[in-house]
Each structure stands twice: as structure tokens, then as C-alpha cells.
Amino acid sequence: MTRRLWLVRHAVPLVAPGLCYGALDVPADLAATADAARRLAQALPHALAAAFHSPLQRCEQLAHALIAPRPDLACEPDGRIAEMDFGAWEGRPWDAIARADIDAWTQRFPDPRPSGGDSLAAMLQRVGAALDEARKTSRDRDGDVLWITHAGVARCVQWLQAEPGRMPRADEWPIPAPGYGEWMTVPLGDGTSGAIAEHRQPA
């Protein structure tokens, strides 16, 4: 049987519309989190090889809510599956960020760190390391792996599965991701992510 990685996105965050938030540690709506936990508990297999959550509270809330309907699950934090850090842009409205700064980011995609935060190359590298570990754990323990995480991480996993070893261009990103409180599964093969180490473009 093909083992799967469950990529579960946190419930809707309590944040103003249009705000830039990635590493910003905002809570999620409690009722939406409880609803997502109930639905997820019913969908997950009876046994998992491992379960991890992003350390950001919107994911931690869902991991804790899942314990009530599924007390058999022990979900551990893993910083490698946290959302992208947008640096000084965090907590600012997107429309308040200079268009020239956003253009400079996309024109040299995926290397620049947005205003001092993560580069996509660095994020792909850390997610790729977690993905390789998930493959090994799934194989050794013969079960699916659960990640309670973010849209950006789900996009990274899909890219690493489809295009191992190649960095995306700006016109290839972003790719679809689960909605708030939703999830998707991807097969966990025996290979490696092929993530490329972060590199620097010439100035």
C-alpha cells in the first residue's frame, strides 16, 4: 500500500483581511478549528507513523483540538513546516508595501528574502529535509504521516514531489493549496526530495 503524507492547513486565522502574515503568530478561529478537528479525526487512518505540527499557534490549536476525538494521536512541533517568514513585511497590509519592493522580490525569484525574511529557496530546503524524514518514518513504521501546517508548506511539498531538484520561476508560483481547515494527501515514495541548497544570484 502506498503511504501518504497528510497536509492539513490550519483553520481561518483571526487576522485583518489583506494583511501580510507568514511567521506572524496569529490565532485561528476556535469554532472553525474544532470543526476541522472533528472532520479530520474521521478522515485520518486508524494508525499513523507520525504526526507533526507547525509551532505557530494557529496550527498548534488544531493539533490540540484533534486530541479530543483522537486521543491516540501524539502530534509534535516541527519548525521546518512553519510558514514563510516575510521579515519586516509581517503584520503590514499588502497594499502598504511598496510595489517596487514586491517587484524586486518576484523578478529575482526565488532567492531574495522578502524584507529580511525567508527566501523560497531556503524554505524549499527545510521543507525538503522534513519531507525526506517523513518518507523514512513512513517506511520504517509502515504508516501515513500527518502534518498540520500552512498553505506555503503544502505548495513546497507539491513542488518538491513534481520537480525535485529544480527551483520554480515566479510565473510558476504559487500553486494551489488546501483551504483553511482543509487538507490534501500526497504519496510518500522511497526517494528524496531533491531540494537544492539555497543559492545566491549575482548582484
Short mmCIF file of C-alpha atoms in Angstrom, two decimals:
data_model
loop_
_atom_site.label_atom_id
_atom_site.label_comp_id
_atom_site.label_asym_id
_atom_site.label_seq_id
_atom_site.Cartn_x
_atom_site.Cartn_y
_atom_site.Cartn_z
CA MET A 1 0.00 0.00 0.00
CA THR A 2 1.24 3.48 -0.89
CA ARG A 3 1.78 5.53 2.24
CA ARG A 4 0.65 9.14 2.26
CA LEU A 5 1.58 12.49 3.74
CA TRP A 6 -1.46 14.36 5.04
CA LEU A 7 -1.03 18.10 4.52
CA VAL A 8 -3.58 19.80 6.76
CA ARG A 9 -3.98 23.57 6.75
CA HIS A 10 -4.93 25.40 9.93
CA ALA A 11 -8.40 26.92 10.31
CA VAL A 12 -9.16 30.51 9.32
CA PRO A 13 -6.81 32.88 11.18
CA LEU A 14 -8.02 35.84 13.21
CA VAL A 15 -6.27 38.47 11.13
CA ALA A 16 -7.44 41.51 9.21
CA PRO A 17 -8.12 40.95 5.50
CA GLY A 18 -5.21 41.86 3.24
CA LEU A 19 -2.57 41.61 5.99
CA CYS A 20 0.79 40.01 5.28
CA TYR A 21 1.24 37.16 7.73
CA GLY A 22 3.50 34.16 7.46
CA ALA A 23 5.66 33.79 10.53
CA LEU A 24 3.34 36.20 12.37
CA ASP A 25 1.97 34.12 15.23
CA VAL A 26 -1.76 34.79 14.97
CA PRO A 27 -4.50 32.54 16.47
CA ALA A 28 -7.15 30.74 14.46
CA ASP A 29 -10.92 30.87 14.94
CA LEU A 30 -11.77 28.40 17.72
CA ALA A 31 -15.08 27.17 16.29
CA ALA A 32 -13.55 26.64 12.86
CA THR A 33 -10.61 24.83 14.46
CA ALA A 34 -12.93 22.50 16.39
CA ASP A 35 -14.90 21.75 13.22
CA ALA A 36 -11.72 20.99 11.27
CA ALA A 37 -10.53 18.69 14.07
CA ARG A 38 -13.80 16.72 14.01
CA ARG A 39 -13.70 16.24 10.26
CA LEU A 40 -10.01 15.38 10.23
CA ALA A 41 -10.39 12.84 13.04
CA GLN A 42 -12.96 10.97 10.94
CA ALA A 43 -10.85 11.06 7.78
CA LEU A 44 -7.47 10.00 9.18
CA PRO A 45 -6.48 6.33 9.21
CA HIS A 46 -6.70 4.45 12.49
CA ALA A 47 -2.92 4.48 12.94
CA LEU A 48 -0.24 6.92 11.84
CA ALA A 49 3.51 6.54 11.60
CA ALA A 50 4.00 10.08 12.97
CA ALA A 51 2.23 13.43 13.36
CA PHE A 52 3.76 16.91 13.45
CA HIS A 53 2.51 20.47 13.57
CA SER A 54 3.97 23.86 12.81
CA PRO A 55 4.92 25.61 16.07
CA LEU A 56 2.77 28.63 15.13
CA GLN A 57 -0.32 28.76 17.35
CA ARG A 58 -2.88 28.53 14.55
CA CYS A 59 -1.53 25.04 13.80
CA GLU A 60 -0.88 24.12 17.42
CA GLN A 61 -4.55 24.89 18.19
CA LEU A 62 -5.69 22.34 15.61
CA ALA A 63 -3.21 19.74 16.89
CA HIS A 64 -4.57 20.16 20.43
CA ALA A 65 -8.20 20.12 19.24
CA LEU A 66 -7.53 16.84 17.44
CA ILE A 67 -6.65 15.13 20.72
CA ALA A 68 -10.27 15.14 21.94
CA PRO A 69 -11.68 12.98 19.11
CA ARG A 70 -8.39 11.14 18.57
CA PRO A 71 -6.62 10.71 21.93
CA ASP A 72 -4.36 8.10 20.32
CA LEU A 73 -2.57 10.78 18.29
CA ALA A 74 0.55 12.47 19.62
CA CYS A 75 1.45 15.48 17.48
CA GLU A 76 4.88 17.08 17.91
CA PRO A 77 6.06 20.56 16.82
CA ASP A 78 8.48 20.86 13.89
CA GLY A 79 9.82 24.27 12.88
CA ARG A 80 10.67 23.02 9.39
CA ILE A 81 6.98 23.02 8.46
CA ALA A 82 6.29 26.59 9.58
CA GLU A 83 5.07 29.18 7.08
CA MET A 84 7.38 31.52 5.17
CA ASP A 85 8.78 34.44 7.18
CA PHE A 86 8.21 37.71 5.32
CA GLY A 87 10.54 39.67 7.59
CA ALA A 88 9.69 43.35 8.02
CA TRP A 89 6.58 42.89 5.86
CA GLU A 90 4.96 40.76 8.56
CA GLY A 91 1.85 42.40 10.01
CA ARG A 92 1.64 45.07 7.31
CA PRO A 93 -1.18 45.36 4.75
CA TRP A 94 0.00 44.08 1.38
CA ASP A 95 -1.25 47.27 -0.27
CA ALA A 96 1.01 49.30 2.06
CA ILE A 97 4.15 47.53 0.82
CA ALA A 98 5.89 49.40 -1.99
CA ARG A 99 5.13 47.91 -5.39
CA ALA A 100 8.81 48.29 -6.30
CA ASP A 101 9.81 46.08 -3.34
CA ILE A 102 7.37 43.35 -4.35
CA ASP A 103 8.54 43.56 -7.97
CA ALA A 104 12.17 43.28 -6.87
CA TRP A 105 11.26 40.09 -4.99
CA THR A 106 9.43 38.45 -7.89
CA GLN A 107 11.97 39.48 -10.55
CA ARG A 108 14.78 37.61 -8.77
CA PHE A 109 12.61 34.77 -7.51
CA PRO A 110 13.25 32.52 -5.58
CA ASP A 111 16.42 33.88 -3.95
CA PRO A 112 15.72 37.22 -2.27
CA ARG A 113 14.44 37.25 1.28
CA PRO A 114 11.38 39.49 1.42
CA SER A 115 12.46 42.38 3.60
CA GLY A 116 14.82 40.21 5.63
CA GLY A 117 12.67 37.07 5.91
CA ASP A 118 12.90 33.67 4.22
CA SER A 119 13.77 33.06 0.61
CA LEU A 120 11.68 30.44 -1.16
CA ALA A 121 14.92 28.55 -1.84
CA ALA A 122 15.60 28.30 1.91
CA MET A 123 12.00 27.28 2.61
CA LEU A 124 12.13 24.54 -0.02
CA GLN A 125 15.34 23.31 1.55
CA ARG A 126 13.89 22.98 5.06
CA VAL A 127 10.59 21.51 3.87
CA GLY A 128 12.54 19.08 1.71
CA ALA A 129 14.51 17.89 4.73
CA ALA A 130 11.27 17.30 6.65
CA LEU A 131 9.78 15.51 3.64
CA ASP A 132 12.76 13.16 3.38
CA GLU A 133 12.39 12.35 7.07
CA ALA A 134 8.64 11.74 6.62
CA ARG A 135 9.40 9.24 3.85
CA LYS A 136 11.83 7.36 6.07
CA THR A 137 9.46 7.37 9.04
CA SER A 138 6.58 6.16 6.90
CA ARG A 139 8.68 3.32 5.55
CA ASP A 140 10.15 2.30 8.91
CA ARG A 141 6.85 2.44 10.80
CA ASP A 142 4.61 1.38 7.91
CA GLY A 143 2.04 4.16 8.14
CA ASP A 144 0.91 7.57 6.92
CA VAL A 145 2.40 10.81 8.26
CA LEU A 146 0.38 13.86 9.32
CA TRP A 147 1.49 17.48 9.06
CA ILE A 148 -0.69 20.26 10.44
CA THR A 149 0.79 23.16 8.59
CA HIS A 150 0.32 26.07 6.16
CA ALA A 151 -0.51 26.78 2.53
CA GLY A 152 3.10 27.67 1.74
CA VAL A 153 4.38 24.35 3.06
CA ALA A 154 1.76 22.41 1.08
CA ARG A 155 2.89 24.25 -2.05
CA CYS A 156 6.52 23.43 -1.33
CA VAL A 157 5.75 19.72 -0.90
CA GLN A 158 3.86 19.59 -4.18
CA TRP A 159 6.72 21.32 -5.98
CA LEU A 160 9.34 19.03 -4.47
CA GLN A 161 7.29 15.99 -5.49
CA ALA A 162 6.74 17.19 -9.04
CA GLU A 163 10.03 19.00 -9.76
CA PRO A 164 12.75 17.56 -7.50
CA GLY A 165 15.99 19.49 -7.74
CA ARG A 166 14.61 22.49 -9.66
CA MET A 167 13.70 25.89 -8.29
CA PRO A 168 10.44 27.48 -9.52
CA ARG A 169 10.23 30.62 -11.56
CA ALA A 170 8.00 33.46 -10.44
CA ASP A 171 5.40 32.55 -13.09
CA GLU A 172 5.23 29.01 -11.70
CA TRP A 173 4.36 30.13 -8.17
CA PRO A 174 2.17 29.90 -6.19
CA ILE A 175 0.48 26.61 -6.91
CA PRO A 176 -2.86 25.50 -5.40
CA ALA A 177 -3.07 24.66 -1.70
CA PRO A 178 -5.79 23.42 0.68
CA GLY A 179 -8.28 25.95 2.01
CA TYR A 180 -8.48 26.85 5.70
CA GLY A 181 -9.30 23.77 7.75
CA GLU A 182 -8.91 21.52 4.70
CA TRP A 183 -6.27 19.04 3.62
CA MET A 184 -4.73 17.10 0.78
CA THR A 185 -2.62 13.95 0.62
CA VAL A 186 0.48 13.18 -1.44
CA PRO A 187 2.14 9.79 -1.85
CA LEU A 188 5.30 9.12 0.12
CA GLY A 189 7.70 7.26 -2.15
CA ASP A 190 11.13 5.90 -1.32
CA GLY A 191 13.16 8.66 -2.96
CA THR A 192 14.39 12.01 -1.67
CA SER A 193 13.02 15.48 -2.24
CA GLY A 194 15.97 16.55 -4.36
CA ALA A 195 15.79 20.01 -2.77
CA ILE A 196 18.54 22.31 -3.93
CA ALA A 197 20.59 24.08 -1.30
CA GLU A 198 19.97 27.81 -1.16
CA HIS A 199 21.99 29.68 -3.74
CA ARG A 200 22.71 33.32 -4.44
CA GLN A 201 22.25 35.11 -7.73
CA PRO A 202 24.86 37.66 -8.77
CA ALA A 203 24.02 41.25 -7.97
#
